[in-house]
Short mmCIF file of C-alpha atoms in Angstrom, two decimals:
data_model
loop_
_atom_site.label_atom_id
_atom_site.label_comp_id
_atom_site.label_asym_id
_atom_site.label_seq_id
_atom_site.Cartn_x
_atom_site.Cartn_y
_atom_site.Cartn_z
CA MET L 5 75.15 88.42 112.55
CA ASN L 6 76.27 87.95 109.18
CA PRO L 7 79.01 90.29 107.63
CA ALA L 8 76.52 92.36 105.97
CA ALA L 9 74.24 92.61 108.88
CA THR L 10 77.28 93.48 110.95
CA ARG L 11 78.56 96.27 108.40
CA LEU L 12 74.93 97.99 108.54
CA ALA L 13 75.13 97.64 112.30
CA ARG L 14 78.82 99.56 112.69
CA LEU L 15 77.51 102.10 110.33
CA ARG L 16 74.49 102.89 112.23
CA ALA L 17 76.25 103.12 115.32
CA ARG L 18 78.81 105.11 113.67
CA ALA L 19 76.19 108.10 113.21
CA GLY L 20 74.98 107.42 116.55
CA ILE L 21 78.25 108.06 118.20
CA LEU L 22 78.48 111.32 115.93
CA GLN L 23 75.44 112.36 117.50
CA SER L 24 76.68 111.67 121.17
CA ILE L 25 79.51 113.57 120.40
CA ARG L 26 77.77 116.53 119.30
CA GLY L 27 75.17 116.13 122.22
CA TRP L 28 78.39 116.47 124.67
CA PHE L 29 79.80 119.42 123.00
CA ASP L 30 76.06 121.10 122.43
CA ASP L 31 75.72 120.38 126.52
CA HIS L 32 79.02 122.14 127.41
CA GLY L 33 78.61 125.31 125.46
CA PHE L 34 81.06 124.82 122.15
CA THR L 35 80.21 126.02 119.09
CA GLU L 36 80.78 123.59 115.92
CA VAL L 37 83.03 125.07 113.36
CA GLU L 38 83.79 124.29 110.19
CA THR L 39 87.48 125.32 108.49
CA PRO L 40 88.63 124.94 104.94
CA VAL L 41 89.09 121.22 103.70
CA ARG L 42 91.40 122.77 101.13
CA ILE L 43 94.26 124.57 102.43
CA ALA L 44 97.62 126.65 101.25
CA ALA L 45 99.61 125.65 104.54
CA PRO L 46 99.34 122.55 106.32
CA ALA L 47 100.97 122.94 109.64
CA LEU L 48 104.49 122.00 109.14
CA GLU L 49 105.32 119.02 111.06
CA ASP L 50 108.08 116.41 110.85
CA HIS L 51 106.06 113.40 110.10
CA ILE L 52 102.65 114.38 108.47
CA ASP L 53 102.36 114.53 104.88
CA ALA L 54 99.46 116.61 102.77
CA GLU L 55 97.88 114.96 99.86
CA PRO L 56 98.03 117.38 97.15
CA ALA L 57 94.88 119.39 95.89
CA GLY L 58 95.55 121.31 92.60
CA ASP L 59 97.28 124.49 94.09
CA LEU L 60 96.23 123.85 97.43
CA TYR L 61 96.36 120.61 99.99
CA LEU L 62 93.88 118.71 101.84
CA ARG L 63 93.89 119.54 105.62
CA THR L 64 96.00 117.37 107.48
CA SER L 65 94.25 118.85 110.49
CA PRO L 66 92.03 122.10 111.18
CA GLU L 67 93.80 123.00 114.13
CA LEU L 68 95.80 126.56 112.25
CA HIS L 69 92.31 127.66 111.24
CA MET L 70 90.56 127.07 114.67
CA LYS L 71 93.38 128.82 116.65
CA ARG L 72 92.98 131.63 114.28
CA LEU L 73 89.21 131.70 115.38
CA LEU L 74 90.08 131.19 119.22
CA ALA L 75 92.58 134.57 118.26
CA GLU L 76 89.42 136.08 117.06
CA GLY L 77 87.52 135.55 120.58
CA MET L 78 85.75 132.20 120.25
CA GLU L 79 86.35 130.38 123.56
CA ARG L 80 84.73 127.10 122.89
CA ILE L 81 84.96 125.28 119.42
CA TYR L 82 84.94 122.00 117.59
CA SER L 83 85.10 120.52 114.21
CA LEU L 84 84.06 117.17 113.38
CA GLY L 85 85.18 116.18 109.99
CA PRO L 86 87.31 114.69 107.09
CA CYS L 87 91.10 115.33 107.47
CA PHE L 88 93.97 113.52 105.18
CA ARG L 89 97.23 112.37 105.55
CA ARG L 90 99.24 111.04 102.49
CA GLY L 91 100.44 107.67 102.60
CA GLU L 92 98.61 106.19 105.90
CA TYR L 93 97.32 103.01 105.17
CA GLY L 94 96.85 100.17 107.45
CA ALA L 95 94.51 98.49 109.96
CA ARG L 96 94.57 101.30 111.97
CA HIS L 97 95.00 104.35 109.48
CA HIS L 98 93.09 105.85 106.52
CA ALA L 99 94.47 108.69 104.50
CA GLU L 100 91.12 109.84 104.88
CA TYR L 101 89.86 109.72 108.12
CA THR L 102 87.37 111.72 110.48
CA MET L 103 88.85 113.71 113.15
CA LEU L 104 87.69 115.47 116.17
CA GLU L 105 89.04 118.09 117.27
CA TRP L 106 88.33 121.01 120.19
CA TYR L 107 89.91 123.94 121.78
CA ARG L 108 89.16 125.35 125.23
CA ALA L 109 90.10 129.02 125.88
CA GLY L 110 91.92 129.55 129.48
CA SER L 111 92.52 125.75 129.74
CA ASN L 112 95.54 123.44 129.41
CA ALA L 113 96.48 119.90 128.54
CA ASP L 114 94.94 118.50 132.06
CA GLY L 115 91.87 120.57 131.36
CA MET L 116 91.53 118.68 128.04
CA LEU L 117 92.01 115.43 129.84
CA ASP L 118 88.72 116.21 131.82
CA ASP L 119 87.14 116.46 128.70
CA ALA L 120 87.90 114.00 127.15
CA GLN L 121 87.10 111.75 130.32
CA GLN L 122 83.38 112.96 130.26
CA LEU L 123 83.02 112.91 126.46
CA ILE L 124 84.23 109.26 126.24
CA ARG L 125 82.50 108.08 129.25
CA ARG L 126 79.15 109.51 127.66
CA VAL L 127 79.70 107.90 124.32
CA ALA L 128 80.20 104.64 125.91
CA THR L 129 77.48 104.69 128.14
CA GLU L 130 75.11 105.85 125.33
CA HIS L 131 76.66 102.76 123.43
CA ARG L 132 77.41 100.02 125.59
CA GLY L 133 75.15 101.12 128.77
CA GLU L 134 77.43 99.37 131.74
CA GLU L 135 79.18 97.23 129.62
CA PRO L 136 83.28 97.06 129.16
CA LEU L 137 84.22 97.58 125.69
CA MET L 138 85.40 94.70 124.20
CA TRP L 139 88.20 95.26 121.51
CA ASN L 140 90.99 93.27 120.16
CA GLY L 141 90.72 90.67 122.94
CA CYS L 142 90.47 93.06 125.67
CA SER L 143 87.95 94.30 128.27
CA ILE L 144 88.07 97.96 128.87
CA ASP L 145 86.36 99.58 131.57
CA VAL L 146 86.61 103.71 131.06
CA HIS L 147 84.41 104.50 133.68
CA ALA L 148 87.44 103.16 136.29
CA ALA L 149 90.02 105.47 136.78
CA TRP L 150 92.77 106.27 134.15
CA GLU L 151 95.87 105.57 134.70
CA HIS L 152 98.70 107.90 134.25
CA VAL L 153 102.21 107.47 133.25
CA THR L 154 105.01 109.82 132.39
CA VAL L 155 107.12 108.84 129.13
CA ALA L 156 110.43 109.41 131.35
CA ASP L 157 108.93 106.55 133.69
CA VAL L 158 107.41 103.85 130.89
CA PHE L 159 110.47 104.51 128.67
CA ARG L 160 112.84 103.69 131.81
CA ARG L 161 110.70 100.68 132.66
CA ALA L 162 109.95 99.49 129.23
CA ALA L 163 112.74 100.15 127.23
CA GLY L 164 115.55 100.95 129.64
CA TRP L 165 116.25 104.47 129.20
CA ASP L 166 115.15 108.10 129.39
CA PRO L 167 114.45 110.14 126.52
CA LEU L 168 113.94 113.26 128.64
CA ALA L 169 117.71 112.85 129.53
CA SER L 170 118.88 112.49 125.94
CA TYR L 171 116.69 112.35 122.99
CA ASP L 172 117.27 109.98 120.02
CA PRO L 173 114.11 110.71 117.68
CA ASP L 174 114.57 107.03 115.77
CA ARG L 175 114.84 105.05 118.93
CA PHE L 176 111.98 106.98 120.70
CA ASP L 177 109.51 105.88 117.38
CA LEU L 178 111.25 102.38 117.35
CA ASP L 179 110.98 101.62 120.94
CA LEU L 180 107.07 103.45 121.47
CA VAL L 181 105.93 101.16 118.73
CA ASN L 182 107.94 97.74 119.86
CA LEU L 183 108.24 98.27 123.58
CA VAL L 184 106.11 100.78 124.98
CA GLU L 185 102.88 100.81 123.52
CA PRO L 186 102.37 96.81 123.94
CA SER L 187 103.61 97.36 127.91
CA LEU L 188 100.28 99.48 128.47
CA ARG L 189 97.66 98.57 130.26
CA THR L 190 94.40 97.83 128.24
CA ASP L 191 92.13 97.14 131.09
CA ILE L 192 91.47 100.89 131.61
CA PRO L 193 92.44 104.05 129.55
CA VAL L 194 96.13 105.10 129.78
CA VAL L 195 97.24 108.71 129.32
CA LEU L 196 100.63 108.86 128.45
CA LYS L 197 102.24 112.24 129.04
CA ASP L 198 105.25 114.80 129.48
CA TYR L 199 106.75 114.17 126.32
CA PRO L 200 110.49 115.26 125.23
CA PRO L 201 110.40 118.79 124.36
CA GLU L 202 111.64 117.50 120.97
CA ALA L 203 108.46 115.94 120.23
CA ALA L 204 106.14 118.79 121.24
CA ALA L 205 105.34 120.11 117.67
CA LEU L 206 102.65 123.00 118.71
CA ALA L 207 102.51 122.27 122.31
CA SER L 208 103.70 124.74 125.09
CA ILE L 209 107.18 123.65 127.10
CA ARG L 210 106.82 123.33 131.00
CA ARG L 211 109.95 124.08 132.84
CA GLU L 212 110.52 123.63 136.61
CA PRO L 213 113.66 124.12 138.47
CA GLY L 214 115.97 121.09 138.80
CA ARG L 215 113.86 118.98 136.42
CA PRO L 216 114.44 118.46 132.82
CA PRO L 217 111.62 120.55 130.51
CA VAL L 218 108.95 118.74 129.21
CA ALA L 219 106.21 119.28 126.29
CA GLU L 220 102.60 120.10 127.91
CA ARG L 221 101.35 117.12 125.86
CA TRP L 222 99.59 113.78 126.33
CA GLU L 223 98.66 110.84 124.23
CA LEU L 224 95.44 108.80 125.12
CA TYR L 225 95.81 104.97 124.76
CA ILE L 226 92.70 102.60 124.82
CA GLY L 227 92.93 98.78 124.82
CA GLY L 228 96.40 99.59 123.42
CA MET L 229 95.58 102.12 120.51
CA GLU L 230 96.39 105.45 120.35
CA LEU L 231 93.20 107.49 120.35
CA ALA L 232 93.75 111.31 121.22
CA ASN L 233 96.55 113.77 121.26
CA ALA L 234 96.06 116.95 123.69
CA TYR L 235 98.48 119.78 124.36
CA THR L 236 98.57 123.05 126.48
CA GLU L 237 98.76 125.08 122.87
CA LEU L 238 101.81 127.02 122.21
CA THR L 239 100.98 130.92 121.88
CA ASP L 240 104.55 132.14 121.29
CA ALA L 241 104.36 133.03 117.94
CA ALA L 242 108.39 133.45 117.62
CA GLU L 243 108.60 130.06 119.19
CA GLN L 244 106.08 128.62 116.98
CA ARG L 245 108.08 130.23 113.84
CA ARG L 246 111.34 128.73 115.09
CA ARG L 247 109.79 125.46 115.25
CA PHE L 248 108.12 125.61 111.50
CA ALA L 249 111.51 126.53 110.37
CA ALA L 250 113.28 124.00 112.29
CA CYS L 251 110.87 121.56 111.02
CA ALA L 252 110.81 122.75 107.53
CA ALA L 253 114.72 122.15 107.38
CA GLY L 254 114.14 118.74 108.56
CA ARG L 255 111.75 118.07 106.03
CA ALA L 256 113.86 119.49 103.19
CA ALA L 257 116.77 117.38 104.43
CA ARG L 258 114.89 114.04 104.25
CA GLY L 259 113.56 114.80 100.75
CA LYS L 260 110.02 115.65 101.89
CA PRO L 261 107.79 118.23 100.67
CA VAL L 262 107.97 121.74 102.81
CA TYR L 263 104.56 123.45 103.11
CA PRO L 264 104.36 127.18 103.09
CA VAL L 265 104.42 129.07 106.59
CA ASP L 266 101.11 130.04 107.45
CA GLU L 267 101.73 133.76 108.27
CA ALA L 268 97.89 134.05 109.00
CA PHE L 269 98.22 131.67 111.45
CA LEU L 270 101.46 133.31 113.02
CA ASP L 271 99.81 136.90 112.63
CA ALA L 272 96.77 135.32 114.99
CA LEU L 273 98.75 133.47 117.55
CA GLY L 274 100.01 136.61 119.62
CA ALA L 275 96.19 137.25 120.11
CA MET L 276 95.26 133.59 120.99
CA PRO L 277 94.52 133.09 124.49
CA PRO L 278 96.46 130.83 126.47
CA CYS L 279 94.50 127.35 126.01
CA GLY L 280 94.17 123.74 125.73
CA GLY L 281 93.56 121.71 122.42
CA ILE L 282 92.76 117.86 121.54
CA ALA L 283 92.58 115.83 118.52
CA LEU L 284 90.75 112.62 118.72
CA GLY L 285 90.25 109.87 115.77
CA VAL L 286 86.72 109.47 115.53
CA ASP L 287 87.02 106.10 113.36
CA ARG L 288 89.09 104.66 116.20
CA LEU L 289 86.72 105.52 118.48
CA VAL L 290 83.73 103.89 116.68
CA MET L 291 86.27 100.80 116.32
CA LEU L 292 86.30 100.60 120.43
CA MET L 293 82.83 100.77 120.58
CA THR L 294 81.63 98.16 117.89
CA GLY L 295 84.25 95.81 118.35
CA ALA L 296 85.67 96.34 115.07
CA VAL L 297 89.78 95.89 114.70
CA ASP L 298 90.10 97.25 111.10
CA ILE L 299 89.47 101.14 110.46
CA GLY L 300 88.11 99.53 107.23
CA ASP L 301 84.92 97.95 109.00
CA VAL L 302 83.62 101.42 110.40
CA VAL L 303 83.40 103.71 107.67
CA ALA L 304 81.23 103.19 104.87
CA PHE L 305 83.68 102.67 101.61
CA ARG L 306 87.47 102.91 101.40
CA GLU L 307 88.69 104.35 98.43
CA MET S 28 115.95 98.29 96.47
CA TYR S 29 112.76 98.55 97.54
CA SER S 30 111.41 101.33 100.02
CA ALA S 31 109.92 100.95 103.33
CA SER S 32 106.71 101.84 101.81
CA ASP S 33 106.90 98.91 99.54
CA LEU S 34 106.70 96.44 102.21
CA ARG S 35 103.81 93.95 101.94
CA LYS S 36 102.52 90.86 103.61
CA GLY S 37 104.01 88.09 100.96
CA LEU S 38 106.76 90.21 99.55
CA LYS S 39 110.19 88.94 99.54
CA ILE S 40 113.31 90.76 101.05
CA GLU S 41 117.20 90.48 101.30
CA LEU S 42 119.15 91.83 104.42
CA GLU S 43 122.69 90.84 104.54
CA GLY S 44 122.32 88.42 102.11
CA VAL S 45 120.07 86.41 103.37
CA PRO S 46 116.32 86.14 101.66
CA TYR S 47 113.21 86.30 103.95
CA ASP S 48 109.68 86.25 102.98
CA ILE S 49 107.36 88.99 105.17
CA THR S 50 104.74 86.50 107.08
CA GLU S 51 102.79 89.36 108.70
CA PHE S 52 102.96 93.01 108.13
CA GLN S 53 101.33 96.13 109.80
CA PHE S 54 101.89 99.73 109.30
CA VAL S 55 102.49 101.68 112.27
CA LYS S 56 102.81 105.51 113.16
CA PRO S 57 102.57 106.73 116.40
CA GLY S 58 101.00 110.29 116.96
CA LYS S 59 103.63 112.99 115.48
CA GLY S 60 105.97 110.25 114.97
CA GLN S 61 107.53 108.55 111.96
CA ALA S 62 105.78 105.98 109.79
CA MET S 63 107.19 102.06 110.53
CA TYR S 64 106.40 98.96 109.13
CA LYS S 65 106.53 95.95 111.57
CA CYS S 66 106.94 92.71 110.15
CA ARG S 67 107.61 89.33 110.82
CA ILE S 68 109.91 87.88 108.20
CA ARG S 69 110.76 84.26 107.90
CA ASN S 70 114.37 83.11 106.95
CA LEU S 71 113.96 81.36 103.42
CA LEU S 72 117.28 79.64 103.72
CA THR S 73 116.64 78.11 107.30
CA GLY S 74 112.52 78.71 107.92
CA GLY S 75 113.32 80.80 111.34
CA THR S 76 111.03 83.56 112.18
CA GLN S 77 112.00 87.23 113.69
CA ASP S 78 110.33 90.47 114.01
CA ARG S 79 111.76 93.53 112.11
CA THR S 80 110.58 97.21 112.27
CA PHE S 81 111.71 98.97 109.39
CA ARG S 82 111.65 102.99 109.33
CA GLU S 83 110.46 104.81 106.83
CA VAL S 84 113.43 106.29 105.39
CA GLU S 85 114.77 102.89 105.02
CA LYS S 86 115.89 100.96 102.01
CA ILE S 87 115.64 97.38 101.66
CA GLY S 88 117.05 94.67 99.41
CA LYS S 89 115.48 93.05 96.52
CA PRO S 90 116.79 89.58 96.72
CA ASP S 91 117.30 87.72 93.29
CA LEU S 92 114.89 85.00 93.41
CA PHE S 93 113.41 82.75 90.52
CA ASP S 94 110.92 79.60 90.51
CA GLN S 95 111.49 76.75 87.76
CA GLU S 96 109.22 74.01 87.12
CA LEU S 97 111.50 71.00 86.84
CA ILE S 98 110.50 67.41 86.42
CA PHE S 99 112.67 64.97 88.93
CA SER S 100 114.40 62.21 86.78
CA TYR S 101 117.20 60.33 88.73
CA LEU S 102 119.21 59.91 91.78
CA HIS S 103 122.94 60.54 91.07
CA GLY S 104 125.08 59.95 94.14
CA ASP S 105 124.02 62.30 97.11
CA ASP S 106 122.29 64.53 94.18
CA PHE S 107 118.84 64.81 93.13
CA VAL S 108 118.74 65.32 89.67
CA PHE S 109 115.63 67.34 87.88
CA SER S 110 115.36 68.24 84.18
CA ASP S 111 113.66 70.93 82.38
CA PRO S 112 110.73 69.70 80.18
CA GLU S 113 111.31 71.97 77.69
CA THR S 114 115.15 72.18 77.42
CA TYR S 115 115.73 68.87 79.08
CA GLU S 116 118.52 71.25 81.10
CA GLU S 117 119.65 69.35 84.10
CA VAL S 118 119.81 70.69 87.39
CA HIS S 119 121.52 68.98 90.54
CA ILE S 120 120.17 69.46 94.08
CA HIS S 121 122.13 68.26 96.97
CA LYS S 122 120.12 65.97 99.42
CA ASP S 123 120.92 68.04 102.48
CA VAL S 124 118.59 70.66 100.21
CA MET S 125 116.01 68.30 99.98
CA GLY S 126 115.32 67.72 103.46
CA ASP S 127 112.85 65.45 103.97
CA ARG S 128 111.08 65.94 100.90
CA LYS S 129 113.82 63.51 99.63
CA TRP S 130 111.07 60.81 101.25
CA PHE S 131 108.04 62.00 98.92
CA ILE S 132 109.57 62.62 95.92
CA VAL S 133 108.78 60.22 93.35
CA GLU S 134 109.97 59.98 89.27
CA ASP S 135 108.45 62.31 87.16
CA MET S 136 107.14 64.36 89.86
CA ARG S 137 106.89 67.78 88.47
CA VAL S 138 108.07 70.13 91.39
CA SER S 139 109.00 73.74 91.70
CA ILE S 140 112.43 75.22 92.58
CA LEU S 141 113.21 78.53 93.84
CA PHE S 142 116.69 79.64 93.15
CA HIS S 143 118.44 82.67 95.23
CA ASN S 144 121.32 83.81 93.32
CA GLY S 145 121.02 80.99 91.28
CA LYS S 146 121.38 78.55 93.83
CA ALA S 147 118.22 76.37 94.90
CA ILE S 148 117.37 76.99 98.20
CA ASP S 149 113.72 75.28 98.46
CA ILE S 150 111.66 72.81 96.53
CA GLN S 151 108.00 72.56 96.52
CA LEU S 152 106.55 69.39 95.90
CA PRO S 153 102.95 68.74 94.97
CA THR S 154 100.83 68.76 98.08
CA PHE S 155 100.28 64.98 98.13
CA VAL S 156 102.02 62.05 96.96
CA GLU S 157 100.69 58.61 96.82
CA LYS S 158 103.02 55.72 98.65
CA LYS S 159 102.30 52.18 98.79
CA ILE S 160 102.92 50.62 102.52
CA VAL S 161 105.61 47.83 102.92
CA GLU S 162 105.48 47.06 106.50
CA THR S 163 103.02 47.42 109.14
CA GLU S 164 101.00 45.20 111.95
CA PRO S 165 98.23 43.56 110.32
CA GLY S 166 94.77 45.87 110.12
CA PHE S 167 91.77 45.21 112.10
CA ARG S 168 88.66 45.00 109.49
CA GLY S 169 85.97 47.47 110.33
CA ASP S 170 88.06 49.41 112.18
CA THR S 171 87.56 52.74 110.62
CA ALA S 172 88.89 55.19 113.48
CA THR S 173 91.40 57.79 111.87
CA ASN S 174 92.37 59.21 115.16
CA VAL S 175 93.95 55.64 116.78
CA THR S 176 97.56 55.28 114.71
CA LYS S 177 100.07 52.79 114.68
CA PRO S 178 103.59 52.81 112.80
CA ALA S 179 103.88 52.00 109.33
CA LYS S 180 106.78 51.96 106.79
CA LEU S 181 106.47 53.24 103.21
CA ASP S 182 108.29 51.64 99.83
CA ASN S 183 111.48 53.85 100.69
CA GLY S 184 111.75 52.93 104.50
CA TYR S 185 110.09 56.17 105.41
CA GLU S 186 108.12 55.94 108.86
CA ILE S 187 104.64 57.13 109.09
CA ASN S 188 101.59 56.65 111.51
CA VAL S 189 98.49 55.11 109.85
CA PRO S 190 95.35 54.49 111.13
CA LEU S 191 94.41 51.04 112.25
CA PHE S 192 92.51 49.46 109.13
CA ILE S 193 95.73 50.21 107.01
CA ASN S 194 97.23 47.07 105.64
CA VAL S 195 100.40 45.94 103.67
CA GLY S 196 99.99 46.80 100.09
CA ASP S 197 97.64 49.69 100.67
CA VAL S 198 98.47 52.65 98.65
CA VAL S 199 98.22 55.75 100.75
CA ARG S 200 98.18 59.76 100.45
CA VAL S 201 101.17 61.59 102.29
CA ASP S 202 100.99 65.27 102.39
CA THR S 203 104.33 66.45 101.68
CA ARG S 204 104.36 69.52 103.74
CA THR S 205 104.05 67.56 107.01
CA GLY S 206 104.97 63.84 106.17
CA ASP S 207 101.39 62.97 107.40
CA TYR S 208 99.15 60.15 106.45
CA SER S 209 96.24 61.86 104.58
CA ASP S 210 93.84 59.13 103.31
CA ARG S 211 93.87 55.83 101.44
CA VAL S 212 93.83 55.83 97.74
CA SER S 213 93.52 52.03 97.18
CA THR S 214 93.83 48.69 99.08
CA GLY S 215 96.53 46.12 98.31
CA LYS S 216 93.93 43.45 98.34
CA LYS S 217 92.58 41.97 95.45
CA SER S 218 88.55 41.88 95.69
#
C-alpha cells in the first residue's frame, strides 16, 4: 500500500477500534461519562505536567472527576477522550492523546486485569482475527496467557537491585527504561506489578506481615511498549491529602508548577467505594493493532 | 548549557570537555516516571559511540564549535596548510588530525574544518575526488564487471581496489568518506 492509502487505512482502523472498545463496555454494563476537559486542579503527580488553558488547565486525566461520580453512586463507568500532557513528544508520546479510563466499584487491580484482558482480546479478534499482532518486529499473541512479573523480581534479574528494599526514584526510572523494559517478553503481553509504595500515586498500599509494603498497581506492556496502568484505588482521603502535599512540595522544589488541591475530589473520596481503575493509551493500542511504530501515524493530524 | 528537553537528533553537546553528536534520539517517559531522553552519542574526537540517557533535570554542556571553509594550499613538514579564501589567513593542521583524508586532499580543494575550542578536530572533504592510477595489472578489455577487483595505486601511493578494466593512466573517482573506488572519469589512452 502506498503511504496515503496506509494512512487512511489506519484512520479507518482507529475508528473501528473505538467502536470495538465501546462495544465491550456496552456489553459489560458500563456507562460512558464525559468529564470536563478544562479543569481547575489537575491531579498532583511528580512527573505529569498540565497544559495551561486560560485560568484553567487542560485535563491530564479524567481520574478525579470520575472518582467523584463513583462517590455519587456510579458503579461502572468509562471515559474515552483526549487528555493533555505538557512537553511529551516522541514516537510513543503525543502531548494531546486519547485516553481510555474505566472504574469498577467493588473491584481491585486484579479485577481490572480481567477487564483489560477481555477488552484487548476482543479488540484484537475484531481487527486481526486469529492473526498475532505484528508490531515493531514482534509477533504478539494476546490470546495466550499473559506473563506476570513483580517489580522486585524483574529489577533483581535485569538491574541487580530491589527497589522495594531501598527505593531510589532516579535509578528506578533510568533502570526501568534502559534495563528492565528491554528485558520484558514481547511475544505475549506482560503485566509488571507490585510497585514500590513511593511509586503509587493514587493506588492503595498492600501491607502483609513479613513482606515489604507494595502499591497495588500494575502496568501492562505489549511488544515492550507500556499500554495501561491500573490501581486498586486509594479510598483514604487523609492519606490522599498527604500524598498530594508531598507531591506539591517535591514539584515546588524542582521548580515545577504546583496545581491547587482538588478539594471537591478529596471531599468525595471518603464516600467512594473500594474500586479498581485503569487508564489505557488508545493511540498506542491502535499502533499495536495496525503495526504503526510512530504515534503520529495513527492520529489524523499532529499539531 | 542545554536543558535535557533541548536534546534532539543532530544536536552537538559537550560532556566532560568532549564534544559529541547525537546520532539517535528517543523521548521516553515510563508511566508515572520522569521524562528521559535516550541518546546514542558519537564522540567527535574519536568517532566512538555510546548510549546515554539524560534525565529531565540534567543540564548538558554546549560545545564551542565552529565550521570554517578553507582551501588547501601546501604541505609544510607534517602540517597541511589551509588558507581562508577571503582573508588569506593560514591554518596549520597536523597530519595526525587529517587521518586517511591526507590521501585524498589535493591542492586548491575546498574543505570544511570543524574547530572545537579553537582546535581543528574534523575536516570534511568533498565527497569525491579524482585521482590518477599509476600502478595496476593490465586491464581486460571488455570486462566491465565492477564486482571483481584488483589492487591499484594512486599517484600518491594510496592503495585502492579497482575493477579489472581499469588501466594505468586512467582517472578514477574515489569516495573520500570510505576511500573506495567509485567510478572511472576518463581513460589514460589517447583515442
